[in-house]
Coordinates of C-alpha atoms and ligand atoms in Angstrom, one line a residue:
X1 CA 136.5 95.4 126.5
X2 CA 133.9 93.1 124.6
X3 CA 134.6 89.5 125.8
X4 CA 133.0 86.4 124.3
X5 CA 133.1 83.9 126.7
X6 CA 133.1 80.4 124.9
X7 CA 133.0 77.5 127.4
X8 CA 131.2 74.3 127.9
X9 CA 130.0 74.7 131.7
X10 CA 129.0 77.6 133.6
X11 CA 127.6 76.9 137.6
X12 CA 124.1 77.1 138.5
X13 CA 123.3 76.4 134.7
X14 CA 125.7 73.3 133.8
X15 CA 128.2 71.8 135.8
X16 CA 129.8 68.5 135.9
X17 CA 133.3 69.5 137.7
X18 CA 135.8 72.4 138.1
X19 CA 135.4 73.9 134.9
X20 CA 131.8 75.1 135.8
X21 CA 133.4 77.0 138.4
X22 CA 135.3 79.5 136.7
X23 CA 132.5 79.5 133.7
X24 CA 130.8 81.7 136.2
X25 CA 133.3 83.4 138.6
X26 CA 135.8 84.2 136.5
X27 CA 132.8 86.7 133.8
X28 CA 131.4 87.7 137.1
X29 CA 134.5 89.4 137.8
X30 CA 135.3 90.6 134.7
X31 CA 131.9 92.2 134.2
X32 CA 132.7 93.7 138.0
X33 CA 136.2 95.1 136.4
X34 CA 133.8 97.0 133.7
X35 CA 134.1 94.7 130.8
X36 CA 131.0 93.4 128.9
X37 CA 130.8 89.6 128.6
X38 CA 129.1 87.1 126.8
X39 CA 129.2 83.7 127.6
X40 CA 127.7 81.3 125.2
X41 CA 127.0 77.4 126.0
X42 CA 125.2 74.5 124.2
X43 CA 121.6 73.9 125.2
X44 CA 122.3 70.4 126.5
X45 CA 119.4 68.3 126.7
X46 CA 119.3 69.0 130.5
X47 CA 118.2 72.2 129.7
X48 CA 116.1 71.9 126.6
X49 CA 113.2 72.8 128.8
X50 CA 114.2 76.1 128.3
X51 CA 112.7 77.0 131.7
X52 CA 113.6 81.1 132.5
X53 CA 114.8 81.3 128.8
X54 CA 113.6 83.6 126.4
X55 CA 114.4 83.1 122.3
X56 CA 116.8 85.3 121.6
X57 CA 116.8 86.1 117.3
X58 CA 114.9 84.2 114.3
X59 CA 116.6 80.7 113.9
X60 CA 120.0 80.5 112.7
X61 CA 121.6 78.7 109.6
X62 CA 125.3 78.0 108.5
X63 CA 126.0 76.0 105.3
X64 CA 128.9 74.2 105.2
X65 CA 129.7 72.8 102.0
X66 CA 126.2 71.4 101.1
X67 CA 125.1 70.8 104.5
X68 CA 122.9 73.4 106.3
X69 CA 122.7 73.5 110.2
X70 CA 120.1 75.4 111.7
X71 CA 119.9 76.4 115.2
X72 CA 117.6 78.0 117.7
X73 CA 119.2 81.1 120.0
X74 CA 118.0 81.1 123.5
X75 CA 118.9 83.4 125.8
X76 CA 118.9 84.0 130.2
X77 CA 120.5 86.4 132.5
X78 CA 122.7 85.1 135.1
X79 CA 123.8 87.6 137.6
X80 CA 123.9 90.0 135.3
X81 CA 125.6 88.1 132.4
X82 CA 124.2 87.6 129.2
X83 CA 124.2 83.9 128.3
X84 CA 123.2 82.6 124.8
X85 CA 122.6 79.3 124.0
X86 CA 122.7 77.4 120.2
X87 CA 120.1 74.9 120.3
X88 CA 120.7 72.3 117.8
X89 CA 119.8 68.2 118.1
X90 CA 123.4 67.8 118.6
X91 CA 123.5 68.9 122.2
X92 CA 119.3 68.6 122.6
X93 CA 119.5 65.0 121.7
X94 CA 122.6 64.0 123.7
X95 CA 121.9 62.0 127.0
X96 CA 124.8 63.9 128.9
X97 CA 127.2 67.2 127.8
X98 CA 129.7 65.1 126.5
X99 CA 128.4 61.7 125.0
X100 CA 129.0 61.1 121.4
X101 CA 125.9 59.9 120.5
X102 CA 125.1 59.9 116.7
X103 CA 128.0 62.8 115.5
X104 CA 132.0 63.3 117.5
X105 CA 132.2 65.4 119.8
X106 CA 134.9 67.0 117.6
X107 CA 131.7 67.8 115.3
X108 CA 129.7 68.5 117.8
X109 CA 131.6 71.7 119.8
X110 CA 133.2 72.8 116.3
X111 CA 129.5 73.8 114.8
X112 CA 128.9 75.0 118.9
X113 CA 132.0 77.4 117.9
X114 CA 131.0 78.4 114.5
X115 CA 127.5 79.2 115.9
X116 CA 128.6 81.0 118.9
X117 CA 130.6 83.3 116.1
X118 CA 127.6 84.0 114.3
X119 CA 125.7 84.8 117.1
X120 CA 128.3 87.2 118.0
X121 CA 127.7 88.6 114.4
X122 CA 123.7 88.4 114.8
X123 CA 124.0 90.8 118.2
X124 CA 126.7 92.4 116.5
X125 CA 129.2 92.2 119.3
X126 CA 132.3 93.0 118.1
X127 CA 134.6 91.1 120.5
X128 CA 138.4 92.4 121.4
X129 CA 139.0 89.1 122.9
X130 CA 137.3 85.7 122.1
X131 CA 138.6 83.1 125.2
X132 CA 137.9 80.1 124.6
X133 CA 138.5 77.0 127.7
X134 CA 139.9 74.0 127.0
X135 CA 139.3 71.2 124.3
X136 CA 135.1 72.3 123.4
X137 CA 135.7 75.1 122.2
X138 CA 139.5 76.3 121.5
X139 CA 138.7 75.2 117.9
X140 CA 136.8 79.0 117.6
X141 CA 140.6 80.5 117.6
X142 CA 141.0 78.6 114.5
X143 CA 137.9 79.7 113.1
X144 CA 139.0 83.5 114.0
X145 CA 142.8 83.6 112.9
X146 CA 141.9 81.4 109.6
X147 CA 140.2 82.6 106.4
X148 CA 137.4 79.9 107.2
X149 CA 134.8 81.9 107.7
X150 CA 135.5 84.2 104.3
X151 CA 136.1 81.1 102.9
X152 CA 132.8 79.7 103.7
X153 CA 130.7 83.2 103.7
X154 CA 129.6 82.1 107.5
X155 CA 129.3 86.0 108.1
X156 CA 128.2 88.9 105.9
X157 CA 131.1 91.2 107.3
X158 CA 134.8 89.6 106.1
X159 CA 136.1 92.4 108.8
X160 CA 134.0 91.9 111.9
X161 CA 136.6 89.6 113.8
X162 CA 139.8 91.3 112.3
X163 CA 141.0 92.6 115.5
X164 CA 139.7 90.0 117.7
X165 CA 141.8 88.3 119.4
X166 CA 142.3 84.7 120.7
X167 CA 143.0 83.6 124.9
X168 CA 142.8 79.6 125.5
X169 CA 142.3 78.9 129.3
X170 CA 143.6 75.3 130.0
X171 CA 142.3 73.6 132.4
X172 CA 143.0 70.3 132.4
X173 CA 145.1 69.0 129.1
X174 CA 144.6 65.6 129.9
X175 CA 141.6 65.9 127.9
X176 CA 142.7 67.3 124.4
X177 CA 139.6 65.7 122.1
X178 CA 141.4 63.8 119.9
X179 CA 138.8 62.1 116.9
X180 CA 139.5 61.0 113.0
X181 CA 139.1 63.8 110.6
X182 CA 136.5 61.4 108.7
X183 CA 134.6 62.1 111.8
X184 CA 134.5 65.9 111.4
X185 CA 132.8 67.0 108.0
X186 CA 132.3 70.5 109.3
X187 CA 136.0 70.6 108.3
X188 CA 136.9 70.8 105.0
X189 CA 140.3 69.0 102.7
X190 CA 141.4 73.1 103.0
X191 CA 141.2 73.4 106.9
X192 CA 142.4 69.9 107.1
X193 CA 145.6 71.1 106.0
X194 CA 145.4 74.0 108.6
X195 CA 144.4 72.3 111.7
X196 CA 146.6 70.2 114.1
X197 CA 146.4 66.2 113.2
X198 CA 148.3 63.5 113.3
X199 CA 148.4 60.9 111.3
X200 CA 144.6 61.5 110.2
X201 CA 143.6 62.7 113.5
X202 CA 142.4 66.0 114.5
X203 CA 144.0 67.4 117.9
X204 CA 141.6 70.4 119.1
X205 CA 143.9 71.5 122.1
X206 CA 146.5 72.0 119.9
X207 CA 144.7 73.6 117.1
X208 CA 143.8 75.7 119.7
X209 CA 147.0 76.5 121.9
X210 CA 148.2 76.9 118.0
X211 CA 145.6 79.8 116.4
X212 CA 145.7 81.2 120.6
X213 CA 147.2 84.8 120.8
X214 CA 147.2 83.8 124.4
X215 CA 147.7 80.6 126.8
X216 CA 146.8 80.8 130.3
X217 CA 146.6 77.9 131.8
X218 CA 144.8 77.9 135.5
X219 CA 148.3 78.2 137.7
X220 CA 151.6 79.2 136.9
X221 CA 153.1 75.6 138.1
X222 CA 151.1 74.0 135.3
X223 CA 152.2 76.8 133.0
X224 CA 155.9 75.1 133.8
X225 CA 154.2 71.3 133.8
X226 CA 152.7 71.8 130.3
X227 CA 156.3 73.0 128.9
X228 CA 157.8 69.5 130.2
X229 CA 157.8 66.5 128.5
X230 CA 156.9 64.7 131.7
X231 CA 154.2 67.0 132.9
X232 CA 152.4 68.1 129.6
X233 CA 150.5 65.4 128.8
X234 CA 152.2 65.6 125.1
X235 CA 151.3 68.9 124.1
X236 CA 154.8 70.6 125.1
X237 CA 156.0 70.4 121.3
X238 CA 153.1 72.9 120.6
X239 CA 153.6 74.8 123.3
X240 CA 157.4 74.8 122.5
X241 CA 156.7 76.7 118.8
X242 CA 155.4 79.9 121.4
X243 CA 156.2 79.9 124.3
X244 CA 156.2 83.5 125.2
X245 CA 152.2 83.2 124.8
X246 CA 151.7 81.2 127.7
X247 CA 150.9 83.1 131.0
X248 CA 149.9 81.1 134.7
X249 CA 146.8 82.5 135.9
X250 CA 145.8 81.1 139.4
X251 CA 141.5 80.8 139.9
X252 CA 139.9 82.3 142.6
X253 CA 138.1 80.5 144.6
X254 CA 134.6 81.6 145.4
X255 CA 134.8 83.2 149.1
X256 CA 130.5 83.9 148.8
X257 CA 130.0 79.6 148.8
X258 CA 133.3 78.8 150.7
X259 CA 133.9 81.2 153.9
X260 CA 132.5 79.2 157.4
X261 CA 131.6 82.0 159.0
X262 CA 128.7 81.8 156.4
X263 CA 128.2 78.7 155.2
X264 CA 124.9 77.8 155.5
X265 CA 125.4 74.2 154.9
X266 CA 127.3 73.5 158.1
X267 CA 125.7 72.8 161.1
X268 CA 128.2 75.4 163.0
X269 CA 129.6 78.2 161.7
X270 CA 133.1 79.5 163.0
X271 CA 135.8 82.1 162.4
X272 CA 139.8 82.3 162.9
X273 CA 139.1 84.2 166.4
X274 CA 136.8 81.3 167.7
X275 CA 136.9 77.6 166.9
X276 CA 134.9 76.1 168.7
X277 CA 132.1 75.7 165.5
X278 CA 134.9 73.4 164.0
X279 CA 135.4 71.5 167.2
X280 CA 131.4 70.9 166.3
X281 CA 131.4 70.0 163.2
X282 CA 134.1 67.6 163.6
X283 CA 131.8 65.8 165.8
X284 CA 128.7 66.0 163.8
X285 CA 131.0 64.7 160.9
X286 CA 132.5 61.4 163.0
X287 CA 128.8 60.8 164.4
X288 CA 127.2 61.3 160.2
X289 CA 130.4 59.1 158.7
X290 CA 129.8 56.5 162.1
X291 CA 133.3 56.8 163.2
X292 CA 133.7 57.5 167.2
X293 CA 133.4 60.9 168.2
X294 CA 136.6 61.5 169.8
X295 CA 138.3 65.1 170.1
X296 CA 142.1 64.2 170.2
X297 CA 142.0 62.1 167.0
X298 CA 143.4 63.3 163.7
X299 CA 141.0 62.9 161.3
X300 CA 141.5 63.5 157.8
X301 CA 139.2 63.9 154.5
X302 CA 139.1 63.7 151.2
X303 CA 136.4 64.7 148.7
X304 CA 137.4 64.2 144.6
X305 CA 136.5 62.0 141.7
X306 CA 137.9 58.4 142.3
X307 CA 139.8 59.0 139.1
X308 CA 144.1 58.3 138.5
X309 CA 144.6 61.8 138.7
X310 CA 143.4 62.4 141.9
X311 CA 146.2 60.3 143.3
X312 CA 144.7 57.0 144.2
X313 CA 147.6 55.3 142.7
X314 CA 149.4 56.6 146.0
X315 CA 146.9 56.6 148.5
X316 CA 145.7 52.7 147.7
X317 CA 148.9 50.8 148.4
X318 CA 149.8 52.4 151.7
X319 CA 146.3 53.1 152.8
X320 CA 146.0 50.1 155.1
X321 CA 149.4 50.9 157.0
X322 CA 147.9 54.7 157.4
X323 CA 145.2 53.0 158.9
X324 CA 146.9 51.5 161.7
X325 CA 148.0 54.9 162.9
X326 CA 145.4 56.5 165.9
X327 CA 144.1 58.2 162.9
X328 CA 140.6 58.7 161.3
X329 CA 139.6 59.1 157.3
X330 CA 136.5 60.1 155.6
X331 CA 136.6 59.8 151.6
X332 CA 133.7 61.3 149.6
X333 CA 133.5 60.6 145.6
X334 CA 132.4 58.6 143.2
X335 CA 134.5 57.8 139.8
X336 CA 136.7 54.5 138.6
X337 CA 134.8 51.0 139.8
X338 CA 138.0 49.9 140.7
X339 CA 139.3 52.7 142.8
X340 CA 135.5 52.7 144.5
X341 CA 135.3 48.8 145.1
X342 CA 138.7 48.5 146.6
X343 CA 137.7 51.7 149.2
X344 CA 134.7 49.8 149.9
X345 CA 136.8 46.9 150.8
X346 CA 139.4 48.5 153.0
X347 CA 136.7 50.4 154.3
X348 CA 135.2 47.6 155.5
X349 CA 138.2 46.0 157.4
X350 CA 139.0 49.5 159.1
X351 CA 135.3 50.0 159.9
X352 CA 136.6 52.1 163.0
X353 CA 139.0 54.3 161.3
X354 CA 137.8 54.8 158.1
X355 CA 134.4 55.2 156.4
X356 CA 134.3 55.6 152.5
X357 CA 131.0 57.3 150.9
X358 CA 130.4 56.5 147.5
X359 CA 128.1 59.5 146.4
X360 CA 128.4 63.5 146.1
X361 CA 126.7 65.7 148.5
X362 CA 127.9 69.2 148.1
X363 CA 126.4 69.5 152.3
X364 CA 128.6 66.5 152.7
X365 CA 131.0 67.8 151.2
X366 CA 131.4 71.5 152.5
X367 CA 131.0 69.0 156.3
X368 CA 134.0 67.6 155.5
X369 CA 135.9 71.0 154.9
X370 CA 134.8 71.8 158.0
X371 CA 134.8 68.8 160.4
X372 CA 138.2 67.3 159.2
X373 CA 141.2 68.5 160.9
X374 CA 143.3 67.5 157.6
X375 CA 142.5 67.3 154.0
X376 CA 144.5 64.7 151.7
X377 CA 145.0 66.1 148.0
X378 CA 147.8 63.6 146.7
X379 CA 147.2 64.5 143.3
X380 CA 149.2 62.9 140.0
X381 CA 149.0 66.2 138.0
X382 CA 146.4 68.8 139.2
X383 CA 145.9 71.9 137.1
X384 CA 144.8 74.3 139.6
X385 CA 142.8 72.8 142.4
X386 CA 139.9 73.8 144.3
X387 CA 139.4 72.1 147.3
X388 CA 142.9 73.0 148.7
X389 CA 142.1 76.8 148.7
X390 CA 138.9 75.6 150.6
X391 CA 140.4 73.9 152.9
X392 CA 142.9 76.4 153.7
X393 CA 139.5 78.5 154.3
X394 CA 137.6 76.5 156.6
X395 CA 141.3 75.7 158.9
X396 CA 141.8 72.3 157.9
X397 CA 145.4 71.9 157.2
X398 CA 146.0 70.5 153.3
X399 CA 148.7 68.0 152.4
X400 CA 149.3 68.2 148.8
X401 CA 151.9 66.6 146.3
X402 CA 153.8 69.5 145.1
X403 CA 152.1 69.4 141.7
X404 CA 150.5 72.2 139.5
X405 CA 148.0 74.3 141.4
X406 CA 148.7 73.3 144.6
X407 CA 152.3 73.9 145.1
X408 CA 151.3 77.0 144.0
X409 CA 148.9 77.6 146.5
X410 CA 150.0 75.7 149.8
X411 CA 153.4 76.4 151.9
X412 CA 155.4 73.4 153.6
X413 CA 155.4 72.7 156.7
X414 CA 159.4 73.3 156.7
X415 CA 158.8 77.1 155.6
X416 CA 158.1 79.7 158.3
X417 CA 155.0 80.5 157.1
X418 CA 153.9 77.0 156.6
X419 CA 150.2 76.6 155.8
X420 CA 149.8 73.1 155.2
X421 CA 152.1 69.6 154.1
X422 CA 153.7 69.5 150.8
X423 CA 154.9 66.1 149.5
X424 CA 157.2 66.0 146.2
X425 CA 157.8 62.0 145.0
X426 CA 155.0 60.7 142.9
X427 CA 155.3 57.4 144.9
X428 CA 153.2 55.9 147.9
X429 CA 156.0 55.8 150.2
X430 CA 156.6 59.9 149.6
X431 CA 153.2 60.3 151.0
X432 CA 152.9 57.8 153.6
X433 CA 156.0 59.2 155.1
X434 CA 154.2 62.9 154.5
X435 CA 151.5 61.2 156.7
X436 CA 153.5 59.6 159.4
X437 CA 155.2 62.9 160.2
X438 CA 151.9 64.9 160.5
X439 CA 150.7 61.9 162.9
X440 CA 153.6 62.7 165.0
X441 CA 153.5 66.4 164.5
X442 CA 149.9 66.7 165.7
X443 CA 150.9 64.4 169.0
X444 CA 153.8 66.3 169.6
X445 CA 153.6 70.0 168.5
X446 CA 150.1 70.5 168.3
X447 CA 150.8 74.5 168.6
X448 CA 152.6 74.4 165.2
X449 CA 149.5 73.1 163.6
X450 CA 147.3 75.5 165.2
X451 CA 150.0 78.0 163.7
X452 CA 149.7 76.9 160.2
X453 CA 145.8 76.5 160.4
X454 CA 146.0 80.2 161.6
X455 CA 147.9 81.2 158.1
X456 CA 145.8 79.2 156.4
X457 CA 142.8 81.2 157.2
X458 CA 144.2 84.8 156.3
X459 CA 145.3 83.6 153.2
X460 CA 143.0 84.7 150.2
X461 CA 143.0 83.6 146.8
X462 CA 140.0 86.3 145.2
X463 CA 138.6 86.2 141.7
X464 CA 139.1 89.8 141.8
X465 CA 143.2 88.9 141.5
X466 CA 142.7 86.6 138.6
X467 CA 140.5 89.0 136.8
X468 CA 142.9 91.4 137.2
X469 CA 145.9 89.3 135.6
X470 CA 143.5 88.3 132.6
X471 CA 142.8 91.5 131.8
X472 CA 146.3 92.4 131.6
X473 CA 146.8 89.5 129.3
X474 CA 143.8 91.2 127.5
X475 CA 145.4 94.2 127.0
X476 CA 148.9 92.7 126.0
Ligands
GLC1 C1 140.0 71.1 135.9 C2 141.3 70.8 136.7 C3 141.3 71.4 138.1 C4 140.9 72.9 138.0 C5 139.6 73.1 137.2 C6 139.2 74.5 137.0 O1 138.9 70.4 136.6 O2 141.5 69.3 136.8 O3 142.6 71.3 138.7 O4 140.8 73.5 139.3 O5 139.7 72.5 136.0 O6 140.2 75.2 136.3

């Protein structure tokens, strides 16, 4: 199938979190499956140099009732993928991918999609599917499964997209880019009555998840969270009008960066058959965070953005009894000034037990996979979830809140074939109790932890799987 592959960060060209993960496994695989894919991103202004780029076609124009926006069309290969890229001031001027400087955001990623249409048309790439990811770009589906473009002669060929159709991955709908209409002239009083608003506002997500043929969001718990009013972040009534569009896809995560047998960014490697590389880094990870090296004492990580969602609203409050267990923590991340400073403080008092680094180090982080014995992941809503399916890699036993992604992905301690510690309760006490057993579970029973990090390690969750379930949503 021809695939255009509209997202707003793709690793190893743009990343700022999770999202830029699956901008580049998830075509990788696909393309591996057979499929040709285009992926097309904004030429932010962190890559306006345009080093390894090569100009792809003669500069671009769409008018829009009396306005005219020109672009440039740059293009690189990444692994084999074609990427395109629209340069226009809008992204090329911006400070960072998503700062609203000068025109919405809302504006901004609505001409991205219209251009990455026309570039389609330009190569004349006919695409069977157009998926689109989250908030930047889902207005395209719009664009396709409306007469806008006939309406606005945007391409020569009224038929080219006829039998495209529309995929929305969601992965996170926290974010839905909400704006006043006022604040969108690339939409006209005709498409005003077609897209999703309320009360003046334009919704993109749920103009999206609206004009989508298909819904995927990134784990089939979250496909159940975004149906509930409690879980959905508001968008269930949209999601209510289809429901039989929407279809769980778990990611993969991305074995070639995350296996320690072959990490290179660990000072030991190690396998399931021998340990003793862990048993190493744990000590090179209590000697770089300056807590005592010690073998016998649990020591847990954490590595996220110091954000709400993330589950700080649990961890703070009960942090300091945590502490006073023969325990050890390590917290990587950087985020919410009032998450960080409060770390920094508690830090401080626990100097022994608990060190808290306010930065990102990707070698910092990938030694705390490996070095930690457990890795906390207490998260109010998480859509999928990466660094659970890491840690399950590198034998460091997760404990989750049985949310989205990873109660999809991790098996309680209670179940036979227990890989890690599953908390339900969104409340502090739920996971301080959660903690307090695994303290006593890795005094008493340290065998059944060695089992469960043991099951941990077999258990793979490929790109090649998810691939596979998209293009059977594809096809349907
Ligand atoms: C978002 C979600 C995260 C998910 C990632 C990739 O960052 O918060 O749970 O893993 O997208 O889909």
């Amino acid at each position: 199938m021809n695939i255009l592959f509209l997202i707003s960060e793709v690793e190893d060209i743009i990343k700022t979190g999770g999202l830029a993960d699956v901008g580049k496994a998830l075509p990788i695989a696909l393309q591996e499956r057979g499929h040709k894919v285009i992926i097309v991103l904004p030429l932010y202004k962190a890559l306006s140099d345009g080093v390894g780029m090569a100009t792809a076609m003669p500069e671009q124009v769409l008018h829009v009732h009396n306005q005219a926006y020109h672009f440039g069309v740059k293009q690189l290969d990444l692994h084999g993928l074609d990427v395109y890229f629209v340069d226009h001031p809008y992204f090329s001027h911006n400070a960072s991918p998503y700062s609203e400087e000068g025109s919405s955001n809302a504006q901004r990623f609505a001409m991205f999609s219209l251009a990455a249409l026309k570039i389609a048309r330009e190569l004349n790439f006919k695409p069977d599917i157009v998926h689109t990811h989250d908030w930047h770009t889902s207005i395209a589906n719009y664009f396709i499964k409306s007469n806008y473009l006939q309406r606005h002669t945007l391409i020569d060929d009224a038929a080219f997209f006829a039998s495209t159709k529309t995929v929305l991955t969601i992965h996170n709908a926290a974010f839905q880019g909400v704006c006043a209409l006022s604040q969108v002239p690339i939409l006209d009083a005709y498409a005003h009555t077609q897209v999703n608003t309320d009360n003046g506002y334009l919704n993109l997500l749920k103009t999206g998840i609206v004009y989508a043929d298909r819904i995927c969001p990134v784990s089939p718990s979250y496909a159940k969270e975004i149906q509930d009013h409690i879980g959905s972040h508001g968008i269930a009534d949209v999601i209510h009008q289809a429901p039989h569009k929407v279809f769980g896809i778990l990611n993969g995560c991305d074995y070639s960066q995350w296996d320690p047998s072959t990490d290179t960014l660990i000072p030991h490697n190690y396998s399931a058959d021998n340990l003793e590389g862990k048993a190493k880094c744990k000590s090179a990870l209590q000697k770089q965070a300056k807590l005592k090296a010690q073998k016998s004492i649990p020591l847990f990580g954490m590595v996220c953005r110091a954000t709400q969602q993330k589950g700080f609203g649990y961890l703070m409050p009960i942090l300091s009894d945590f502490l006073q267990h023969r325990v050890q923590l390590v917290i990587m991340g950087t985020g919410d000034p009032v998450i960080t400073q409060e770390l920094h403080q508690i830090a401080e008092k626990h100097a022994d037990r608990f060190t808290f680094i306010e930065a990102f180090s990707p070698e910092f982080a990938h030694l705390i996979e490996a070095g930690s014995d457990f890795f906390l992941m207490p998260s109010e809503f998480e859509p999928c979830g990466l660094n659970q399916m890491y840690s399950l890699a590198y034998g460091t036993i997760p404990i989750v809140r049985e949310v989205g992604g990873l109660a999809d992905t991790v098996i309680d301690a209670q179940y036979e074939n227990a890989t890690g510690f599953v908390f339900k309760d969104p409340t502090p006490l739920a996971l301080l109790n959660c903690l307090r057993k695994i303290v006593l579970i890795s005094q008493e029973q340290p065998q059944v932890i060695a089992k469960m990090q043991e099951r941990g390690m077999a258990t793979r969750f490929t790109w090649e799987r998810a691939a596979q379930q998209y293009e059977m949503v594809y096809e349907d």
